[in-house]
Amino acid sequence: MFEILEKKILAPGVKLIKVKAPLISQKALAGQFVVIRVYDKGERIPLTIADKDEKEGSITIVFQEVGKTTKLLGKLEKGEYILDVVGPLGKPSDIDKYGVVIGVGGGVGIAALFPILKALKSCGNYVISIIGGRSKEYVIFKDEIENIVDEAYITTDDGTLGRKGLVTDVLKELLEGRKIDRIWAVGPTIMMKVVSDVTRPYNVPTIVSLNPIMVDGTGMCGGCRVTVDGKIKFTCVDGPEFDGHLVDFDELLLRLKTYKEEEMLALKTLEESEANRIESFKD
Amino acid sequence: MKVLKTKTPMPEQPVEERIRNFDEVALGYTEEQALIEASRCLQCKDAPCIKGCPVNIDIPGFIRLIKERRYDEAIKKIKETNNLPATTGRVCPQENQCEALCTLKRVGEPVAIGRLERFVADLELKKGIEIPKIEKKYNKNVAVIGSGPAGLTVAGDLAKKGINVSIFEAFHEPGGVLIYGIPEFRLPKRIVRAEIEYVKNLGVNIYTNVVVGRTITIDELLKEYDAVFIGTGAGAPQFLNIPGENLVGIYSANEFLTRVNLMKAYRFPEYDTPIKIGKRVGVIGGGNVAMDAARTAIRLGAEEVHVLYRRTEEEMPARYEEIIHAKEEGVRFNFLVAPVKFIGDENGKVIGIELQRMMLGEPDSSGRRRPIPVPNSNFFFPLDMVIVAIGTIPNPLISMTTPDLAISKHGTIIIDETTGKTSKERVYAGGDIASGAATVINAMGAGKISARSIIKYLLREN
Ligand SMILES: Cc1cc2nc3c(=O)[nH]c(=O)nc-3n(C[C@H](O)[C@H](O)[C@H](O)COP(=O)(O)OP(=O)(O)OC[C@H]3O[C@@H](n4cnc5c(N)ncnc54)[C@H](O)[C@@H]3O)c2cc1C
Ligand SMILES: Cc1cc2nc3c(=O)[nH]c(=O)nc-3n(C[C@H](O)[C@H](O)[C@H](O)COP(=O)(O)OP(=O)(O)OC[C@H]3O[C@@H](n4cnc5c(N)ncnc54)[C@H](O)[C@@H]3O)c2cc1C
Ligand code: SF4
Ligand code: SF4
Ligand code: FES
């Protein structure tokens, strides 16, 4: 049982929780994730570790409420408990001194990008961030990121914050203007695909953090398999970060739709259930 | 006295009913049936059956006690060497082990040793398991990684000796394959839970949600514990590596069974984890895992379930009983076919498989006749779901993070078979992680060996 120490609403449907998990907190590195199960009938879902506080023994998770599990998680309050949290899983990001690095983040992916940029910065890189969302209120972690990077750009679809347009618009301009040594892209699959397409002609190594459907997160089910450079990889043990130029994104996008009907049904049963809330876990 | 030539049959759930539920198929002996079956045992002096049991249960001994209706003592006798008898009585491949060597086989069927073991174990579970008194406690601490049969056996044996044991398990529930792999209808989870409860009651602490290699490393454990046992199994699924394998609707048997057993997807949407089920399901492979997957698919409502196997029924590694059960339940068998590629539609969903016909050649290293392709024999076989059950290999997480642990080219941890010792000081291993995918009772046998040598090492005694 893992206590929720803090809870914040960052944007419509986007929440941040701090969870007490001392063992995970000691070990977590940028790029890694946890698998959680909210309650005893719940599904296991992966969520990125957005931050940690070793002294407090906590990790921070930022999630978007898209289906039943994330909605149930969003209903838990400070002082309540998540039944299972396991991690840190996946390979940490390959942090090194590369030179000039761009981090591209979209949606909740911005929170997942944050620890990577932090680590890249402390390693001596010149770090540029491009983060974006649908409109102003969806651009999360703005201050946190601006505090650590050397140059920061923001885009919104409707122009309510930063530039009107897509993160890739800014990315293209930067790639034209100067030498970039490495790029990290974390966000919706489609965004990572487009970023990889944009950077390919420039030959800039582009790292993406994939988010297939997972069960265990430890390499025993193969449900998270993706095709990278024509070979089968398990995202949870070989990734989640891969060379974006080698990933078969179209296959991943199709695999993400596997349970579309079931996910809708699960959501409907949740909305119809009277309590609309699981038994809370209090000690 | 006339000897009964055949085993006393065990009552089973009727086929029409059981294909619509996940309840146990084999219902277990009544007392009367158990007494009849026990009376078949000849009480052989040399007891060849014992040599067939990897943990050397005193088989005539416990059967005699059943005959005398001293059931409490019968189960005690079994538990001298086997901590999980309700499980092994159900899932041991007895026909290749204890029963294979039974004297009665010369005149007919062997004594149903497994069924009798299950009978007394179930009786005990019904009454509540008695916890043995632990004579003496030692200030010695052992970490056990993985809570499958190997880990549970080591933990139980060490705890009975008075050593403190902590088990670290990656999943949210202990039990290993017994919980996530073997289906409810063959091994009810309440049985596994009760057997785990017994191990806990011996004083063993079980920490779930700890992935050794990630949450904590072997070297860190060695700082706090006097010895470490690795029983992490062979849980990583293998794929065929043919085109189209990532199409939607293609599962590893591990994923399919984990969703259904551990996550209870067969009760979706009451439980949140979904499973897709096709109308025409193909299961690739011929072992126990393939049979479990096929029979599970039938129960989930698939209209047709086809097992696709490269060799013939004779070479199938699955237990005979499982093949019979699968056939009764309507699973269809397609022999001498090998997958060439998967074919999908425009949405990336699998719609079929290209198969090639095979024929049998010379025996291979396993002694089974090797399948060889028949040229120009490819054909299309329509399917809307596929389960790949062609074997599992050890998960590399621990070997990746423990550089000084010697690993074979198959990814298994190299051990001294007689002690369970690995190349690393104070680290032992056993079960599927050392042997490759094998059986429950072999994993327990390996656990016993390691427990004995850990006790010897820690307490300086034999
Ligand atoms: C390594 C990894 C790290 C992740 N980190 C985060 C994170 O930090 N914050 C966060 O909000 N989400 C993250 N995700 C995605 C998150 O796991 C899914 O959003 C979650 O599983 C949805 O569960 P649900 O029951 O709420 O929704 P479901 O009902 O399962 O799904 C609802 C919708 O979300 C889509 N979906 C389902 N699973 C995923 C998935 N794995 N990725 C993307 N879309 C999905 C479905 O197609 C569907 O449209 C991560 C995924 C992975 C693999
Ligand atoms: C579907 C199926 C059906 C089978 N049917 C039969 C049968 O009928 N009869 C029979 O005798 N055998 C059967 N077997 C084989 C048998 O189940 C195995 O041989 C046996 O379970 C091996 O035991 P083990 O303790 O070595 O490993 P496992 O049972 O695999 O247990 C290993 C445990 O370690 C955990 N673990 C793994 N890595 C880590 C880590 N890094 N940190 C912490 N924990 C970790 C796993 O989560 C798991 O709980 C079957 C197997 C399968 C898959
Ligand atoms: S444990 Fe298995 S092999 Fe040993 S006696 Fe029991 S059924 Fe037979
Ligand atoms: S070999 Fe068969 S008959 Fe003889 S003691 Fe063993 S179980 Fe009984
Ligand atoms: S989530 Fe099961 S293997 Fe990656």
mmCIF file of N, CA, C and O and ligand atoms in Angstrom, chain B residues 91-93 145-151 168-171 173 175-178 180-183 186 210-213 231-235 254 257 288-289 292 319 395 397-398 430-433 437-441 443, ligand 2:
data_model
loop_
_atom_site.group_PDB
_atom_site.id
_atom_site.type_symbol
_atom_site.label_atom_id
_atom_site.label_comp_id
_atom_site.label_asym_id
_atom_site.label_seq_id
_atom_site.Cartn_x
_atom_site.Cartn_y
_atom_site.Cartn_z
ATOM 1 N N VAL B 91 -0.871 -31.163 -10.281
ATOM 2 C CA VAL B 91 -0.185 -30.802 -11.526
ATOM 3 C C VAL B 91 1.084 -31.583 -11.836
ATOM 4 O O VAL B 91 1.667 -31.404 -12.902
ATOM 5 N N CYS B 92 1.561 -32.431 -10.944
ATOM 6 C CA CYS B 92 2.751 -33.221 -11.267
ATOM 7 C C CYS B 92 2.469 -34.079 -12.499
ATOM 8 O O CYS B 92 1.393 -34.649 -12.613
ATOM 9 N N PRO B 93 3.453 -34.200 -13.396
ATOM 10 C CA PRO B 93 3.288 -35.182 -14.473
ATOM 11 C C PRO B 93 3.567 -36.579 -13.917
ATOM 12 O O PRO B 93 4.590 -37.195 -14.204
ATOM 13 N N ILE B 145 14.383 -14.784 -3.786
ATOM 14 C CA ILE B 145 13.848 -13.957 -4.872
ATOM 15 C C ILE B 145 12.939 -14.796 -5.750
ATOM 16 O O ILE B 145 13.365 -15.784 -6.327
ATOM 17 N N GLY B 146 11.686 -14.397 -5.813
ATOM 18 C CA GLY B 146 10.693 -15.148 -6.584
ATOM 19 C C GLY B 146 9.898 -16.050 -5.661
ATOM 20 O O GLY B 146 10.441 -16.685 -4.767
ATOM 21 N N SER B 147 8.589 -16.077 -5.868
ATOM 22 C CA SER B 147 7.728 -16.845 -4.969
ATOM 23 C C SER B 147 7.008 -17.965 -5.707
ATOM 24 O O SER B 147 5.883 -18.304 -5.397
ATOM 25 N N GLY B 148 7.673 -18.533 -6.715
ATOM 26 C CA GLY B 148 7.147 -19.735 -7.357
ATOM 27 C C GLY B 148 7.457 -20.939 -6.481
ATOM 28 O O GLY B 148 7.916 -20.786 -5.344
ATOM 29 N N PRO B 149 7.206 -22.141 -6.983
ATOM 30 C CA PRO B 149 7.448 -23.336 -6.173
ATOM 31 C C PRO B 149 8.885 -23.453 -5.638
ATOM 32 O O PRO B 149 9.075 -23.917 -4.505
ATOM 33 N N ALA B 150 9.880 -23.025 -6.428
ATOM 34 C CA ALA B 150 11.265 -23.118 -5.938
ATOM 35 C C ALA B 150 11.449 -22.212 -4.730
ATOM 36 O O ALA B 150 11.917 -22.649 -3.666
ATOM 37 N N GLY B 151 11.069 -20.946 -4.865
ATOM 38 C CA GLY B 151 11.243 -19.980 -3.781
ATOM 39 C C GLY B 151 10.442 -20.361 -2.549
ATOM 40 O O GLY B 151 10.938 -20.288 -1.417
ATOM 41 N N PHE B 168 11.118 -11.880 -1.931
ATOM 42 C CA PHE B 168 10.869 -10.695 -2.746
ATOM 43 C C PHE B 168 10.249 -11.125 -4.072
ATOM 44 O O PHE B 168 10.830 -11.924 -4.794
ATOM 45 N N GLU B 169 9.080 -10.603 -4.352
ATOM 46 C CA GLU B 169 8.335 -11.022 -5.542
ATOM 47 C C GLU B 169 7.995 -9.808 -6.412
ATOM 48 O O GLU B 169 7.515 -8.802 -5.906
ATOM 49 N N ALA B 170 8.222 -9.946 -7.715
ATOM 50 C CA ALA B 170 7.988 -8.834 -8.640
ATOM 51 C C ALA B 170 6.498 -8.513 -8.802
ATOM 52 O O ALA B 170 6.105 -7.355 -8.875
ATOM 53 N N PHE B 171 5.687 -9.548 -8.858
ATOM 54 C CA PHE B 171 4.256 -9.335 -9.068
ATOM 55 C C PHE B 171 3.560 -8.870 -7.781
ATOM 56 O O PHE B 171 4.140 -8.914 -6.702
ATOM 57 N N GLU B 173 1.129 -10.419 -6.526
ATOM 58 C CA GLU B 173 0.657 -11.591 -5.787
ATOM 59 C C GLU B 173 1.682 -12.721 -5.873
ATOM 60 O O GLU B 173 2.225 -12.986 -6.943
ATOM 61 N N GLY B 175 3.291 -16.649 -5.816
ATOM 62 C CA GLY B 175 2.881 -17.948 -6.341
ATOM 63 C C GLY B 175 3.536 -18.324 -7.668
ATOM 64 O O GLY B 175 3.528 -19.475 -8.064
ATOM 65 N N GLY B 176 4.089 -17.341 -8.366
ATOM 66 C CA GLY B 176 4.751 -17.641 -9.643
ATOM 67 C C GLY B 176 3.761 -18.210 -10.646
ATOM 68 O O GLY B 176 2.604 -17.795 -10.697
ATOM 69 N N VAL B 177 4.237 -19.181 -11.418
ATOM 70 C CA VAL B 177 3.400 -19.784 -12.455
ATOM 71 C C VAL B 177 2.116 -20.371 -11.861
ATOM 72 O O VAL B 177 1.089 -20.425 -12.518
ATOM 73 N N LEU B 178 2.177 -20.802 -10.625
ATOM 74 C CA LEU B 178 0.991 -21.405 -10.001
ATOM 75 C C LEU B 178 -0.161 -20.405 -9.967
ATOM 76 O O LEU B 178 -1.329 -20.779 -10.012
ATOM 77 N N TYR B 180 -0.043 -17.142 -11.938
ATOM 78 C CA TYR B 180 -0.307 -16.418 -13.186
ATOM 79 C C TYR B 180 -0.433 -17.326 -14.401
ATOM 80 O O TYR B 180 -0.995 -16.932 -15.416
ATOM 81 N N GLY B 181 0.107 -18.547 -14.328
ATOM 82 C CA GLY B 181 0.154 -19.398 -15.518
ATOM 83 C C GLY B 181 -0.877 -20.505 -15.547
ATOM 84 O O GLY B 181 -1.724 -20.558 -16.425
ATOM 85 N N ILE B 182 -0.803 -21.410 -14.574
ATOM 86 C CA ILE B 182 -1.683 -22.579 -14.602
ATOM 87 C C ILE B 182 -3.111 -22.128 -14.294
ATOM 88 O O ILE B 182 -3.358 -21.470 -13.298
ATOM 89 N N PRO B 183 -4.061 -22.453 -15.172
ATOM 90 C CA PRO B 183 -5.408 -21.898 -15.016
ATOM 91 C C PRO B 183 -6.171 -22.442 -13.798
ATOM 92 O O PRO B 183 -5.917 -23.552 -13.322
ATOM 93 N N ARG B 186 -7.537 -25.987 -13.522
ATOM 94 C CA ARG B 186 -6.625 -27.099 -13.214
ATOM 95 C C ARG B 186 -6.062 -26.984 -11.817
ATOM 96 O O ARG B 186 -5.725 -27.966 -11.171
ATOM 97 N N VAL B 210 8.410 -6.067 -5.634
ATOM 98 C CA VAL B 210 9.848 -5.779 -5.615
ATOM 99 C C VAL B 210 10.495 -6.525 -6.784
ATOM 100 O O VAL B 210 10.507 -7.748 -6.815
ATOM 101 N N VAL B 211 10.998 -5.770 -7.742
ATOM 102 C CA VAL B 211 11.674 -6.384 -8.887
ATOM 103 C C VAL B 211 13.167 -6.358 -8.604
ATOM 104 O O VAL B 211 13.793 -5.296 -8.644
ATOM 105 N N VAL B 212 13.715 -7.520 -8.290
ATOM 106 C CA VAL B 212 15.146 -7.538 -8.004
ATOM 107 C C VAL B 212 15.892 -7.313 -9.318
ATOM 108 O O VAL B 212 15.554 -7.893 -10.344
ATOM 109 N N GLY B 213 16.901 -6.455 -9.252
ATOM 110 C CA GLY B 213 17.562 -6.000 -10.475
ATOM 111 C C GLY B 213 17.135 -4.570 -10.797
ATOM 112 O O GLY B 213 17.852 -3.835 -11.449
ATOM 113 N N GLY B 231 15.110 -17.694 -7.341
ATOM 114 C CA GLY B 231 14.137 -18.649 -7.904
ATOM 115 C C GLY B 231 13.185 -17.908 -8.812
ATOM 116 O O GLY B 231 11.968 -17.935 -8.610
ATOM 117 N N THR B 232 13.751 -17.216 -9.804
ATOM 118 C CA THR B 232 12.934 -16.295 -10.603
ATOM 119 C C THR B 232 12.307 -16.935 -11.840
ATOM 120 O O THR B 232 11.674 -16.246 -12.631
ATOM 121 N N GLY B 233 12.486 -18.249 -12.007
ATOM 122 C CA GLY B 233 11.764 -18.932 -13.073
ATOM 123 C C GLY B 233 12.249 -18.588 -14.469
ATOM 124 O O GLY B 233 13.236 -17.873 -14.658
ATOM 125 N N ALA B 234 11.542 -19.129 -15.440
ATOM 126 C CA ALA B 234 11.853 -18.853 -16.843
ATOM 127 C C ALA B 234 10.621 -18.212 -17.436
ATOM 128 O O ALA B 234 9.810 -18.858 -18.081
ATOM 129 N N GLY B 235 10.452 -16.928 -17.153
ATOM 130 C CA GLY B 235 9.168 -16.295 -17.465
ATOM 131 C C GLY B 235 9.118 -15.458 -18.725
ATOM 132 O O GLY B 235 8.089 -14.857 -19.031
ATOM 133 N N ASN B 254 1.997 -16.423 -22.238
ATOM 134 C CA ASN B 254 2.184 -15.760 -20.951
ATOM 135 C C ASN B 254 1.250 -14.566 -20.774
ATOM 136 O O ASN B 254 0.640 -14.395 -19.723
ATOM 137 N N LEU B 257 -2.452 -15.889 -20.590
ATOM 138 C CA LEU B 257 -2.783 -16.552 -19.321
ATOM 139 C C LEU B 257 -2.671 -15.590 -18.135
ATOM 140 O O LEU B 257 -3.455 -15.670 -17.199
ATOM 141 N N ASN B 288 2.210 -28.295 -22.251
ATOM 142 C CA ASN B 288 1.176 -28.002 -21.254
ATOM 143 C C ASN B 288 0.639 -26.591 -21.395
ATOM 144 O O ASN B 288 -0.542 -26.338 -21.194
ATOM 145 N N VAL B 289 1.553 -25.685 -21.717
ATOM 146 C CA VAL B 289 1.154 -24.284 -21.813
ATOM 147 C C VAL B 289 0.166 -24.107 -22.966
ATOM 148 O O VAL B 289 -0.840 -23.414 -22.830
ATOM 149 N N ASP B 292 -3.175 -25.437 -21.871
ATOM 150 C CA ASP B 292 -3.842 -24.506 -20.950
ATOM 151 C C ASP B 292 -4.432 -23.325 -21.709
ATOM 152 O O ASP B 292 -5.547 -22.886 -21.428
ATOM 153 N N ARG B 319 1.019 -33.161 -21.049
ATOM 154 C CA ARG B 319 0.560 -34.333 -20.309
ATOM 155 C C ARG B 319 -0.609 -34.978 -21.048
ATOM 156 O O ARG B 319 -1.491 -34.297 -21.557
ATOM 157 N N ASN B 395 14.214 -14.531 -17.600
ATOM 158 C CA ASN B 395 14.199 -13.078 -17.694
ATOM 159 C C ASN B 395 15.614 -12.555 -17.406
ATOM 160 O O ASN B 395 16.239 -12.976 -16.449
ATOM 161 N N LEU B 397 16.705 -9.700 -16.331
ATOM 162 C CA LEU B 397 16.899 -8.570 -15.410
ATOM 163 C C LEU B 397 17.988 -8.798 -14.364
ATOM 164 O O LEU B 397 18.804 -7.920 -14.101
ATOM 165 N N ILE B 398 18.001 -9.981 -13.767
ATOM 166 C CA ILE B 398 18.990 -10.225 -12.706
ATOM 167 C C ILE B 398 20.386 -10.427 -13.286
ATOM 168 O O ILE B 398 21.358 -9.847 -12.794
ATOM 169 N N GLY B 430 17.838 -22.001 -8.129
ATOM 170 C CA GLY B 430 17.215 -23.275 -8.475
ATOM 171 C C GLY B 430 15.849 -23.078 -9.098
ATOM 172 O O GLY B 430 15.298 -21.974 -9.082
ATOM 173 N N GLY B 431 15.319 -24.147 -9.657
ATOM 174 C CA GLY B 431 14.048 -24.076 -10.368
ATOM 175 C C GLY B 431 14.300 -23.719 -11.820
ATOM 176 O O GLY B 431 15.416 -23.874 -12.321
ATOM 177 N N ASP B 432 13.281 -23.223 -12.479
ATOM 178 C CA ASP B 432 13.372 -22.945 -13.915
ATOM 179 C C ASP B 432 14.500 -21.982 -14.278
ATOM 180 O O ASP B 432 15.013 -22.037 -15.388
ATOM 181 N N ILE B 433 14.903 -21.109 -13.364
ATOM 182 C CA ILE B 433 15.969 -20.146 -13.685
ATOM 183 C C ILE B 433 17.290 -20.867 -13.908
ATOM 184 O O ILE B 433 18.170 -20.381 -14.615
ATOM 185 N N ALA B 437 12.772 -24.052 -18.453
ATOM 186 C CA ALA B 437 11.391 -24.394 -18.107
ATOM 187 C C ALA B 437 11.251 -25.892 -17.856
ATOM 188 O O ALA B 437 11.584 -26.706 -18.708
ATOM 189 N N ALA B 438 10.792 -26.268 -16.665
ATOM 190 C CA ALA B 438 10.648 -27.682 -16.313
ATOM 191 C C ALA B 438 9.316 -27.897 -15.609
ATOM 192 O O ALA B 438 8.273 -27.546 -16.143
ATOM 193 N N THR B 439 9.352 -28.444 -14.396
ATOM 194 C CA THR B 439 8.092 -28.749 -13.712
ATOM 195 C C THR B 439 8.086 -28.187 -12.293
ATOM 196 O O THR B 439 9.120 -27.845 -11.733
ATOM 197 N N VAL B 440 6.879 -28.155 -11.735
ATOM 198 C CA VAL B 440 6.693 -27.659 -10.376
ATOM 199 C C VAL B 440 7.531 -28.479 -9.393
ATOM 200 O O VAL B 440 8.267 -27.932 -8.570
ATOM 201 N N ILE B 441 7.425 -29.793 -9.525
ATOM 202 C CA ILE B 441 8.094 -30.631 -8.541
ATOM 203 C C ILE B 441 9.614 -30.588 -8.706
ATOM 204 O O ILE B 441 10.358 -30.661 -7.729
ATOM 205 N N ALA B 443 11.229 -27.902 -9.590
ATOM 206 C CA ALA B 443 11.594 -26.639 -8.960
ATOM 207 C C ALA B 443 11.632 -26.816 -7.444
ATOM 208 O O ALA B 443 12.532 -26.315 -6.757
HETATM 209 C C1 LIG C 2 0.898 -22.347 -18.332
HETATM 210 C C2 LIG C 2 1.845 -23.281 -17.626
HETATM 211 C C3 LIG C 2 1.401 -24.539 -17.246
HETATM 212 C C4 LIG C 2 2.248 -25.406 -16.579
HETATM 213 N N1 LIG C 2 1.759 -26.618 -16.185
HETATM 214 C C5 LIG C 2 2.538 -27.433 -15.427
HETATM 215 C C6 LIG C 2 2.036 -28.657 -14.905
HETATM 216 O O1 LIG C 2 0.891 -29.047 -15.154
HETATM 217 N N2 LIG C 2 2.825 -29.417 -14.130
HETATM 218 C C7 LIG C 2 4.100 -29.017 -13.820
HETATM 219 O O2 LIG C 2 4.768 -29.717 -13.054
HETATM 220 N N3 LIG C 2 4.625 -27.875 -14.315
HETATM 221 C C8 LIG C 2 3.872 -27.072 -15.109
HETATM 222 N N4 LIG C 2 4.402 -25.899 -15.598
HETATM 223 C C9 LIG C 2 5.807 -25.556 -15.293
HETATM 224 C C10 LIG C 2 5.947 -25.049 -13.864
HETATM 225 O O3 LIG C 2 4.900 -24.167 -13.551
HETATM 226 C C11 LIG C 2 7.296 -24.387 -13.653
HETATM 227 O O4 LIG C 2 8.294 -25.311 -13.998
HETATM 228 C C12 LIG C 2 7.495 -23.943 -12.203
HETATM 229 O O5 LIG C 2 6.502 -23.048 -11.800
HETATM 230 C C13 LIG C 2 8.871 -23.323 -11.993
HETATM 231 O O6 LIG C 2 8.955 -22.827 -10.687
HETATM 232 P P1 LIG C 2 9.968 -21.676 -10.262
HETATM 233 O O7 LIG C 2 9.775 -21.480 -8.818
HETATM 234 O O8 LIG C 2 11.326 -22.023 -10.762
HETATM 235 O O9 LIG C 2 9.534 -20.391 -11.095
HETATM 236 P P2 LIG C 2 8.152 -19.623 -11.297
HETATM 237 O O10 LIG C 2 6.977 -20.432 -10.946
HETATM 238 O O11 LIG C 2 8.250 -19.091 -12.670
HETATM 239 O O12 LIG C 2 8.244 -18.421 -10.262
HETATM 240 C C14 LIG C 2 9.181 -17.391 -10.403
HETATM 241 C C15 LIG C 2 8.705 -16.174 -9.646
HETATM 242 O O13 LIG C 2 9.753 -15.219 -9.599
HETATM 243 C C16 LIG C 2 9.232 -13.939 -9.871
HETATM 244 N N5 LIG C 2 10.305 -13.115 -10.421
HETATM 245 C C17 LIG C 2 10.877 -13.199 -11.651
HETATM 246 N N6 LIG C 2 11.846 -12.285 -11.789
HETATM 247 C C18 LIG C 2 11.902 -11.608 -10.620
HETATM 248 C C19 LIG C 2 12.710 -10.547 -10.147
HETATM 249 N N7 LIG C 2 13.654 -9.998 -10.911
HETATM 250 N N8 LIG C 2 12.489 -10.074 -8.893
HETATM 251 C C20 LIG C 2 11.527 -10.629 -8.118
HETATM 252 N N9 LIG C 2 10.741 -11.633 -8.519
HETATM 253 C C21 LIG C 2 10.931 -12.128 -9.748
HETATM 254 C C22 LIG C 2 8.126 -14.198 -10.849
HETATM 255 O O14 LIG C 2 7.192 -13.131 -10.854
HETATM 256 C C23 LIG C 2 7.530 -15.482 -10.307
HETATM 257 O O15 LIG C 2 6.542 -15.240 -9.342
HETATM 258 C C24 LIG C 2 3.578 -25.016 -16.293
HETATM 259 C C25 LIG C 2 4.031 -23.757 -16.695
HETATM 260 C C26 LIG C 2 3.187 -22.889 -17.359
HETATM 261 C C27 LIG C 2 3.689 -21.531 -17.769
#
